[in-house]
Short mmCIF file of C-alpha atoms and ligand atoms in Angstrom, two decimals:
data_model
loop_
_atom_site.label_atom_id
_atom_site.label_comp_id
_atom_site.label_asym_id
_atom_site.label_seq_id
_atom_site.Cartn_x
_atom_site.Cartn_y
_atom_site.Cartn_z
CA MET Z 1 6.50 41.77 9.34
CA THR Z 2 6.71 38.44 11.34
CA ARG Z 3 7.06 35.06 9.53
CA ILE Z 4 3.52 33.20 10.35
CA HIS Z 5 4.96 29.19 11.20
CA ALA Z 6 2.06 26.50 10.80
CA ALA Z 7 2.77 24.94 14.45
CA ILE Z 8 1.76 21.64 15.61
CA THR Z 9 -1.32 21.87 18.28
CA GLY Z 10 -2.36 18.58 19.10
CA VAL Z 11 -1.85 14.68 18.42
CA GLY Z 12 -4.70 11.82 18.39
CA GLY Z 13 -4.20 8.56 17.56
CA TYR Z 14 -5.03 5.16 16.70
CA VAL Z 15 -3.91 1.58 16.38
CA PRO Z 16 -6.04 -2.10 16.04
CA ASP Z 17 -6.97 -3.97 19.22
CA TYR Z 18 -5.09 -7.20 17.61
CA VAL Z 19 -1.63 -8.33 18.12
CA LEU Z 20 0.24 -10.15 15.94
CA THR Z 21 3.42 -11.58 17.16
CA ASN Z 22 6.47 -12.81 15.64
CA LYS Z 23 5.29 -15.83 17.51
CA GLU Z 24 1.76 -15.52 16.04
CA LEU Z 25 3.87 -14.97 12.77
CA GLU Z 26 6.55 -17.81 12.97
CA THR Z 27 3.14 -20.24 12.57
CA MET Z 28 2.04 -18.72 9.43
CA VAL Z 29 5.51 -18.49 7.30
CA ASP Z 30 8.95 -19.45 8.03
CA THR Z 31 10.78 -17.09 9.89
CA SER Z 32 11.80 -16.68 14.01
CA ASP Z 33 10.90 -14.72 16.72
CA GLU Z 34 15.02 -14.55 17.02
CA TRP Z 35 15.77 -13.08 13.11
CA ILE Z 36 12.22 -10.38 12.84
CA THR Z 37 13.60 -9.11 15.99
CA THR Z 38 17.62 -9.41 15.27
CA ARG Z 39 17.06 -8.07 11.52
CA THR Z 40 14.28 -5.18 12.44
CA GLY Z 41 13.74 -4.74 15.81
CA ILE Z 42 9.86 -5.70 15.63
CA LYS Z 43 8.19 -8.08 17.94
CA GLU Z 44 4.40 -7.10 17.04
CA ARG Z 45 2.01 -4.83 15.30
CA ARG Z 46 -1.46 -4.46 14.93
CA ILE Z 47 -4.05 -5.79 12.53
CA LEU Z 48 -7.56 -4.37 11.88
CA LYS Z 49 -9.80 -6.69 11.63
CA GLY Z 50 -13.40 -6.70 10.49
CA GLU Z 51 -15.34 -6.65 6.98
CA GLY Z 52 -15.84 -3.46 5.25
CA LEU Z 53 -12.92 -1.44 7.63
CA GLY Z 54 -10.26 0.33 5.36
CA THR Z 55 -7.83 3.38 6.68
CA SER Z 56 -10.49 5.77 7.09
CA TYR Z 57 -11.64 3.95 10.08
CA MET Z 58 -8.73 4.43 11.94
CA GLY Z 59 -8.26 7.85 10.14
CA ILE Z 60 -11.77 9.04 12.21
CA LYS Z 61 -10.94 7.45 15.18
CA ALA Z 62 -7.64 9.23 15.34
CA VAL Z 63 -9.07 12.75 14.29
CA LYS Z 64 -12.10 11.80 16.66
CA GLU Z 65 -9.30 12.09 19.50
CA LEU Z 66 -7.88 14.39 17.71
CA LEU Z 67 -10.29 17.07 18.35
CA ALA Z 68 -11.38 16.14 21.78
CA LYS Z 69 -7.93 16.58 23.20
CA THR Z 70 -7.72 20.00 21.56
CA SER Z 71 -11.64 20.59 22.30
CA THR Z 72 -11.15 21.50 18.41
CA ASP Z 73 -15.31 22.12 16.68
CA PRO Z 74 -15.05 20.25 13.94
CA GLY Z 75 -16.83 22.09 11.92
CA ASP Z 76 -13.49 24.59 12.43
CA ILE Z 77 -11.43 23.20 10.19
CA ASP Z 78 -10.37 24.65 6.80
CA LEU Z 79 -8.46 21.42 5.49
CA ILE Z 80 -8.32 17.64 5.86
CA ILE Z 81 -5.53 15.82 4.35
CA CYS Z 82 -4.86 12.46 4.33
CA ALA Z 83 -1.10 10.52 3.55
CA THR Z 84 -2.11 7.34 2.80
CA VAL Z 85 -0.92 4.61 0.08
CA THR Z 86 -3.88 1.98 1.03
CA PRO Z 87 -7.00 4.62 1.09
CA ASP Z 88 -10.48 3.08 1.43
CA MET Z 89 -10.77 2.75 -2.43
CA MET Z 90 -9.06 4.61 -5.79
CA PHE Z 91 -11.26 7.06 -5.02
CA PRO Z 92 -12.74 9.34 -4.05
CA ALA Z 93 -9.93 10.49 -1.91
CA THR Z 94 -9.79 8.74 2.51
CA ALA Z 95 -9.53 12.24 3.26
CA ASN Z 96 -12.91 13.25 2.81
CA ILE Z 97 -14.54 10.07 3.94
CA ILE Z 98 -12.77 11.17 7.39
CA ALA Z 99 -14.09 14.86 7.33
CA ASP Z 100 -17.20 13.72 6.33
CA GLY Z 101 -16.29 10.77 9.05
CA VAL Z 102 -16.09 13.78 11.91
CA GLY Z 103 -17.81 16.11 10.69
CA ALA Z 104 -15.87 18.81 8.94
CA SER Z 105 -18.40 19.90 6.86
CA ASN Z 106 -16.88 22.89 6.27
CA SER Z 107 -13.65 21.77 5.40
CA PHE Z 108 -11.85 20.21 1.99
CA GLY Z 109 -9.76 17.20 1.61
CA PHE Z 110 -7.08 15.57 -0.49
CA ASP Z 111 -5.14 12.18 -0.21
CA ILE Z 112 -0.96 12.02 -0.66
CA SER Z 113 0.96 9.47 -1.82
CA ALA Z 114 4.23 8.94 -1.11
CA ALA Z 115 3.96 5.60 0.71
CA CYS Z 116 5.96 5.95 4.07
CA SER Z 117 7.22 9.74 3.70
CA GLY Z 118 3.47 10.39 2.87
CA PHE Z 119 3.31 12.07 6.41
CA ILE Z 120 5.64 14.49 6.30
CA TYR Z 121 5.20 14.89 2.46
CA ALA Z 122 1.69 15.86 3.84
CA LEU Z 123 2.90 17.89 6.94
CA THR Z 124 5.00 20.45 4.81
CA THR Z 125 1.86 20.55 2.63
CA GLY Z 126 -0.35 21.97 5.50
CA ALA Z 127 1.91 24.40 6.61
CA LYS Z 128 2.09 25.64 3.36
CA PHE Z 129 -1.97 26.34 3.48
CA ILE Z 130 -1.20 27.79 7.33
CA GLU Z 131 1.80 30.11 6.34
CA SER Z 132 -0.27 31.78 3.05
CA GLY Z 133 -2.96 32.80 5.58
CA GLN Z 134 -5.39 30.95 3.42
CA CYS Z 135 -6.22 28.37 6.16
CA ARG Z 136 -6.14 28.07 9.86
CA ARG Z 137 -7.07 25.16 11.07
CA VAL Z 138 -5.73 21.80 9.10
CA ILE Z 139 -5.12 18.34 10.29
CA VAL Z 140 -3.22 16.01 8.22
CA VAL Z 141 -3.80 12.02 8.81
CA GLY Z 142 -1.38 9.58 8.48
CA GLY Z 143 -2.41 5.61 8.20
CA ASP Z 144 -2.35 2.99 5.69
CA LYS Z 145 -3.93 -0.18 6.77
CA MET Z 146 -0.72 -1.49 5.28
CA SER Z 147 -2.74 -5.70 6.27
CA SER Z 148 -4.66 -5.26 3.25
CA ILE Z 149 -1.98 -5.16 1.28
CA ILE Z 150 0.52 -8.04 2.45
CA ASN Z 151 0.94 -11.56 1.21
CA TYR Z 152 0.80 -13.22 4.39
CA GLN Z 153 2.75 -16.21 2.50
CA ASP Z 154 6.10 -13.65 2.09
CA ARG Z 155 7.84 -14.07 4.86
CA THR Z 156 10.34 -10.43 3.10
CA THR Z 157 7.11 -8.52 4.25
CA CYS Z 158 4.74 -9.62 5.79
CA ILE Z 159 7.18 -9.18 9.18
CA ILE Z 160 7.63 -5.42 8.33
CA PHE Z 161 4.31 -3.68 8.63
CA GLY Z 162 1.47 -3.45 10.50
CA ASP Z 163 -2.23 -0.76 10.63
CA GLY Z 164 -2.39 2.41 12.80
CA CYS Z 165 -3.29 5.88 11.60
CA GLY Z 166 -2.21 9.33 13.12
CA ALA Z 167 -2.90 12.76 13.09
CA VAL Z 168 -2.15 16.61 13.99
CA LEU Z 169 -3.55 19.72 14.04
CA LEU Z 170 -1.95 22.73 11.83
CA GLU Z 171 -2.48 26.64 13.46
CA PRO Z 172 -0.90 29.54 12.69
CA ALA Z 173 1.67 30.43 15.21
CA THR Z 174 3.55 33.83 15.35
CA GLU Z 175 5.85 33.03 18.21
CA ASN Z 176 9.21 31.35 16.97
CA VAL Z 177 8.28 28.03 16.77
CA GLY Z 178 6.27 25.45 14.80
CA ILE Z 179 7.78 24.16 11.49
CA MET Z 180 10.70 26.00 10.24
CA ASP Z 181 11.97 24.12 7.95
CA SER Z 182 11.93 21.33 5.67
CA MET Z 183 13.45 19.03 2.47
CA HIS Z 184 11.91 16.86 0.70
CA GLN Z 185 12.93 14.44 -2.64
CA SER Z 186 12.25 11.64 -5.29
CA ASP Z 187 13.11 10.03 -7.00
CA GLY Z 188 11.47 7.62 -9.51
CA SER Z 189 13.82 4.41 -10.71
CA GLY Z 190 13.15 3.76 -7.49
CA VAL Z 191 9.92 1.94 -8.34
CA GLN Z 192 11.19 -1.35 -9.38
CA TYR Z 193 12.46 -2.29 -6.07
CA LEU Z 194 9.03 -1.44 -3.73
CA ASN Z 195 6.08 -1.22 -5.69
CA MET Z 196 2.43 -2.81 -5.62
CA LYS Z 197 2.53 -4.05 -9.76
CA ALA Z 198 -1.16 -4.48 -9.95
CA GLY Z 199 -4.95 -2.24 -9.66
CA GLY Z 200 -4.13 1.02 -11.03
CA SER Z 201 -3.81 1.43 -14.56
CA ARG Z 202 -1.06 0.03 -16.41
CA MET Z 203 -2.31 -3.54 -15.20
CA PRO Z 204 -6.23 -3.24 -13.75
CA ALA Z 205 -7.57 -6.07 -11.40
CA SER Z 206 -7.84 -9.59 -13.74
CA HIS Z 207 -8.35 -13.01 -12.31
CA GLU Z 208 -4.58 -13.19 -13.35
CA SER Z 209 -4.00 -10.92 -11.64
CA VAL Z 210 -5.30 -12.26 -8.21
CA ASP Z 211 -3.70 -15.46 -9.11
CA ALA Z 212 -0.19 -14.45 -9.60
CA ARG Z 213 -0.19 -12.48 -6.27
CA LEU Z 214 0.14 -9.00 -7.73
CA HIS Z 215 -2.19 -6.96 -5.41
CA TYR Z 216 0.33 -7.27 -3.05
CA ILE Z 217 3.41 -5.11 -1.51
CA TYR Z 218 7.18 -6.30 -3.98
CA GLN Z 219 10.10 -5.29 -2.46
CA GLU Z 220 13.70 -5.48 -2.95
CA GLY Z 221 14.28 -5.43 1.06
CA ALA Z 222 18.45 -4.96 0.86
CA ALA Z 223 18.40 -2.27 -1.89
CA VAL Z 224 15.85 -0.52 -0.48
CA PHE Z 225 17.87 -0.16 2.73
CA LYS Z 226 21.26 0.52 0.58
CA PHE Z 227 19.13 3.41 -0.21
CA ALA Z 228 16.86 4.23 2.87
CA VAL Z 229 20.04 4.46 4.71
CA ILE Z 230 22.49 6.56 3.10
CA ASN Z 231 19.09 9.25 2.49
CA MET Z 232 17.47 9.26 5.45
CA ALA Z 233 20.73 10.20 7.20
CA ASP Z 234 21.62 12.57 4.03
CA ILE Z 235 18.69 14.66 4.69
CA CYS Z 236 18.80 15.09 8.15
CA ALA Z 237 22.89 16.79 7.89
CA LYS Z 238 21.51 18.72 4.77
CA ILE Z 239 18.13 20.22 6.78
CA MET Z 240 20.73 20.42 10.21
CA GLU Z 241 23.19 22.52 8.55
CA LYS Z 242 21.02 24.60 6.83
CA ASN Z 243 19.34 25.82 9.95
CA HIS Z 244 22.57 25.89 11.79
CA VAL Z 245 21.59 22.95 14.65
CA THR Z 246 23.92 20.00 15.99
CA GLY Z 247 22.74 17.05 17.81
CA ASN Z 248 23.62 18.43 21.21
CA ASP Z 249 20.32 20.41 19.69
CA ILE Z 250 17.99 18.28 18.91
CA ALA Z 251 16.03 17.16 21.84
CA TRP Z 252 14.23 14.67 19.57
CA LEU Z 253 14.42 12.31 16.09
CA VAL Z 254 11.37 11.16 15.05
CA PRO Z 255 12.84 8.72 12.70
CA HIS Z 256 10.08 6.35 9.95
CA GLN Z 257 9.91 3.93 11.33
CA ALA Z 258 11.37 0.84 9.13
CA ASN Z 259 14.02 -0.99 10.44
CA LYS Z 260 15.95 -0.04 13.88
CA ARG Z 261 19.10 -0.35 12.46
CA ILE Z 262 18.79 2.11 9.44
CA ILE Z 263 17.43 4.47 12.13
CA ASP Z 264 20.60 3.68 14.53
CA ALA Z 265 22.97 4.57 11.22
CA THR Z 266 20.30 7.45 10.29
CA ALA Z 267 20.67 9.21 14.11
CA SER Z 268 24.67 7.87 14.70
CA ARG Z 269 25.76 10.32 11.83
CA ILE Z 270 23.88 13.36 12.57
CA GLY Z 271 25.65 13.08 16.19
CA ILE Z 272 21.50 11.63 18.26
CA THR Z 273 22.35 9.17 21.02
CA ASP Z 274 19.80 6.43 22.06
CA GLU Z 275 17.35 8.80 24.30
CA LYS Z 276 16.70 11.20 21.56
CA ILE Z 277 15.31 9.16 19.78
CA MET Z 278 11.73 8.04 19.30
CA MET Z 279 10.97 4.31 18.90
CA ASN Z 280 8.25 1.97 18.89
CA ILE Z 281 9.22 -0.17 16.34
CA ALA Z 282 8.82 -3.13 18.52
CA SER Z 283 5.24 -2.34 19.11
CA TYR Z 284 3.17 -1.41 15.76
CA GLY Z 285 6.45 -2.32 12.89
CA ASN Z 286 6.28 -0.55 9.54
CA THR Z 287 2.61 1.43 9.72
CA THR Z 288 3.86 3.50 6.29
CA ALA Z 289 2.13 6.45 6.72
CA GLY Z 290 1.14 6.15 10.00
CA THR Z 291 4.67 5.50 11.64
CA ILE Z 292 5.47 9.47 12.63
CA PRO Z 293 2.38 10.71 14.28
CA LEU Z 294 1.72 7.41 16.40
CA LEU Z 295 5.09 8.03 17.58
CA LEU Z 296 4.60 12.18 17.97
CA TRP Z 297 1.42 10.46 19.51
CA ASP Z 298 2.99 8.41 22.69
CA PHE Z 299 6.20 10.40 23.12
CA GLU Z 300 3.45 13.92 23.32
CA LYS Z 301 3.59 14.09 26.62
CA GLN Z 302 7.75 13.58 26.89
CA ILE Z 303 7.90 16.72 24.50
CA LYS Z 304 8.14 20.22 25.98
CA LYS Z 305 8.31 23.28 24.69
CA GLY Z 306 10.47 24.18 22.64
CA ASP Z 307 12.03 21.12 22.44
CA LYS Z 308 13.49 21.10 18.39
CA LEU Z 309 12.68 17.61 16.67
CA ILE Z 310 13.85 16.53 13.59
CA LEU Z 311 11.04 13.96 11.29
CA ALA Z 312 12.79 11.89 8.75
CA ALA Z 313 11.51 9.51 6.86
CA PHE Z 314 11.95 7.26 3.50
CA GLY Z 315 10.33 5.31 1.75
CA GLY Z 316 8.61 3.56 -2.23
CA GLY Z 317 8.80 6.03 -4.85
CA PHE Z 318 11.68 6.51 -3.86
CA THR Z 319 10.41 10.04 -1.48
CA TRP Z 320 11.83 11.26 1.32
CA GLY Z 321 12.76 13.89 3.30
CA ALA Z 322 12.80 16.01 6.83
CA VAL Z 323 11.42 18.41 8.67
CA TYR Z 324 12.42 20.31 11.72
CA ILE Z 325 10.04 21.83 14.59
CA ILE Z 326 10.44 23.78 17.97
CA TRP Z 327 7.62 22.40 19.22
CA ALA Z 328 5.10 24.87 20.63
CA TYR Z 329 3.53 23.30 23.56
CA ASP Z 330 3.55 21.27 26.72
CA ALA Z 331 1.19 18.04 26.43
CA ARG Z 332 -2.34 19.25 28.49
C1 COA I 1 13.57 -6.08 4.61
C2 COA I 1 14.74 -6.49 5.37
C3 COA I 1 14.34 -6.55 6.68
C4 COA I 1 15.94 -8.02 5.04
O1 COA I 1 16.96 -7.83 5.97
P1 COA I 1 18.20 -8.58 5.49
O2 COA I 1 19.27 -8.14 6.38
O3 COA I 1 18.72 -7.34 4.16
O4 COA I 1 18.03 -9.83 4.61
P2 COA I 1 17.97 -9.76 2.95
O5 COA I 1 17.16 -10.02 2.23
O6 COA I 1 19.60 -9.41 3.34
O7 COA I 1 17.41 -11.49 3.60
C5 COA I 1 18.66 -11.85 4.08
C6 COA I 1 18.72 -14.00 4.58
O8 COA I 1 17.37 -13.93 5.22
C7 COA I 1 16.34 -14.41 4.63
N1 COA I 1 15.25 -13.94 5.45
C8 COA I 1 14.38 -13.21 4.71
N2 COA I 1 13.41 -12.81 5.42
C9 COA I 1 13.06 -13.69 6.78
C10 COA I 1 11.94 -13.52 7.48
N3 COA I 1 11.35 -12.97 7.84
N4 COA I 1 13.00 -14.73 8.48
C11 COA I 1 13.67 -15.52 8.53
N5 COA I 1 14.80 -15.28 6.92
C12 COA I 1 14.41 -14.43 6.07
C13 COA I 1 16.05 -14.69 3.13
O9 COA I 1 15.52 -15.77 2.50
C14 COA I 1 17.87 -14.36 2.90
O10 COA I 1 17.88 -15.64 2.86
P3 COA I 1 19.58 -16.14 2.28
O11 COA I 1 20.69 -15.43 2.78
O12 COA I 1 19.08 -17.99 2.59
O13 COA I 1 18.98 -15.44 0.42
C15 COA I 1 15.88 -4.95 5.56
O14 COA I 1 16.94 -5.80 3.98
C16 COA I 1 15.14 -3.79 5.42
O15 COA I 1 14.40 -3.39 6.50
N6 COA I 1 14.94 -3.24 4.37
C17 COA I 1 14.70 -2.26 4.19
C18 COA I 1 13.20 -2.09 4.16
C19 COA I 1 12.51 -0.40 4.19
O16 COA I 1 12.59 0.60 4.59
N7 COA I 1 11.36 0.05 3.83
C20 COA I 1 11.14 1.29 3.15
C21 COA I 1 9.62 1.28 3.08
S1 COA I 1 9.17 1.39 4.08
#
């Protein structure tokens, strides 16, 4: 029997208009364009301004574009999964708000919380619903309004993150294209290095938690860097070995955009040269669950049917993983 693969058959995206440059950050915290550029590769990031706009606002824009590009009727969507750590509300799921906003009235939906690895976790989950035959059209959204949980007095985190959202459509493919394999890992002992302490059940919001600025990202950058640089490269090497592909066979590395130095180290470990690395960190910074679908959105026209891609991510949890894809279409 032919195995059914889940193939990405379209990509949509949305980034807000407001551009927060390194120069503007220089006026907010003790930093410099030179430090940010050399230590991270980031030049600017997008910020969602406007009262009452959350992650679903960007998700709805991205999904509407995706539906239009792929001529898909929203009523034909079976499932929407949204990867995010900045949901509109603690509940209900942002996926449901997006479904309502785009008119996907026959779908069910849920969110996945895996920080910067969220999109690839959600992609694997969505693929399983297609491979099992339970769903025929799944939308996977990855996005975050990181500006809602950033302390703009903390120079070690506010320079890194930005807002944005991407979305892909998954459909069954009987040809040998689509999501061929995926590997994921997590290590909960990483909670101490990257977290948001308040607002959950352990420390509900209070005057004290707000005064102590505990509703913002806390990151021990150097510890996270060390863990990321080893594990993102390792899992890429493992999935490539398992699928008998080398750096020469891979057309594109699609790496989570956290830090250019982590990406360069991963690429060099798996033998991928610079021109085959998708990068947009300079323009958007780290949009958490948004980085990988936004890369696919930015580079869609350059990807050819049959191209072999490795998607790789690392993030809070710790979580990490890699997905091996044979691309299913030439851009319209
Ligand atoms: C956050 C990160 C960019 C910091 O870079 P780094 O080279 O590790 O820098 P360090 O934290 O060691 O700090 C080095 C110095 O720069 C200073 N510094 C930190 N942020 C600064 C900023 N924005 N501007 C200027 N100086 C800064 C530090 O205070 C420190 O000064 P000191 O030596 O006088 O103490 C880097 O650690 C990183 O990218 N970590 C991983 C992030 C990640 O992948 N997260 C995963 C979730 S997406």
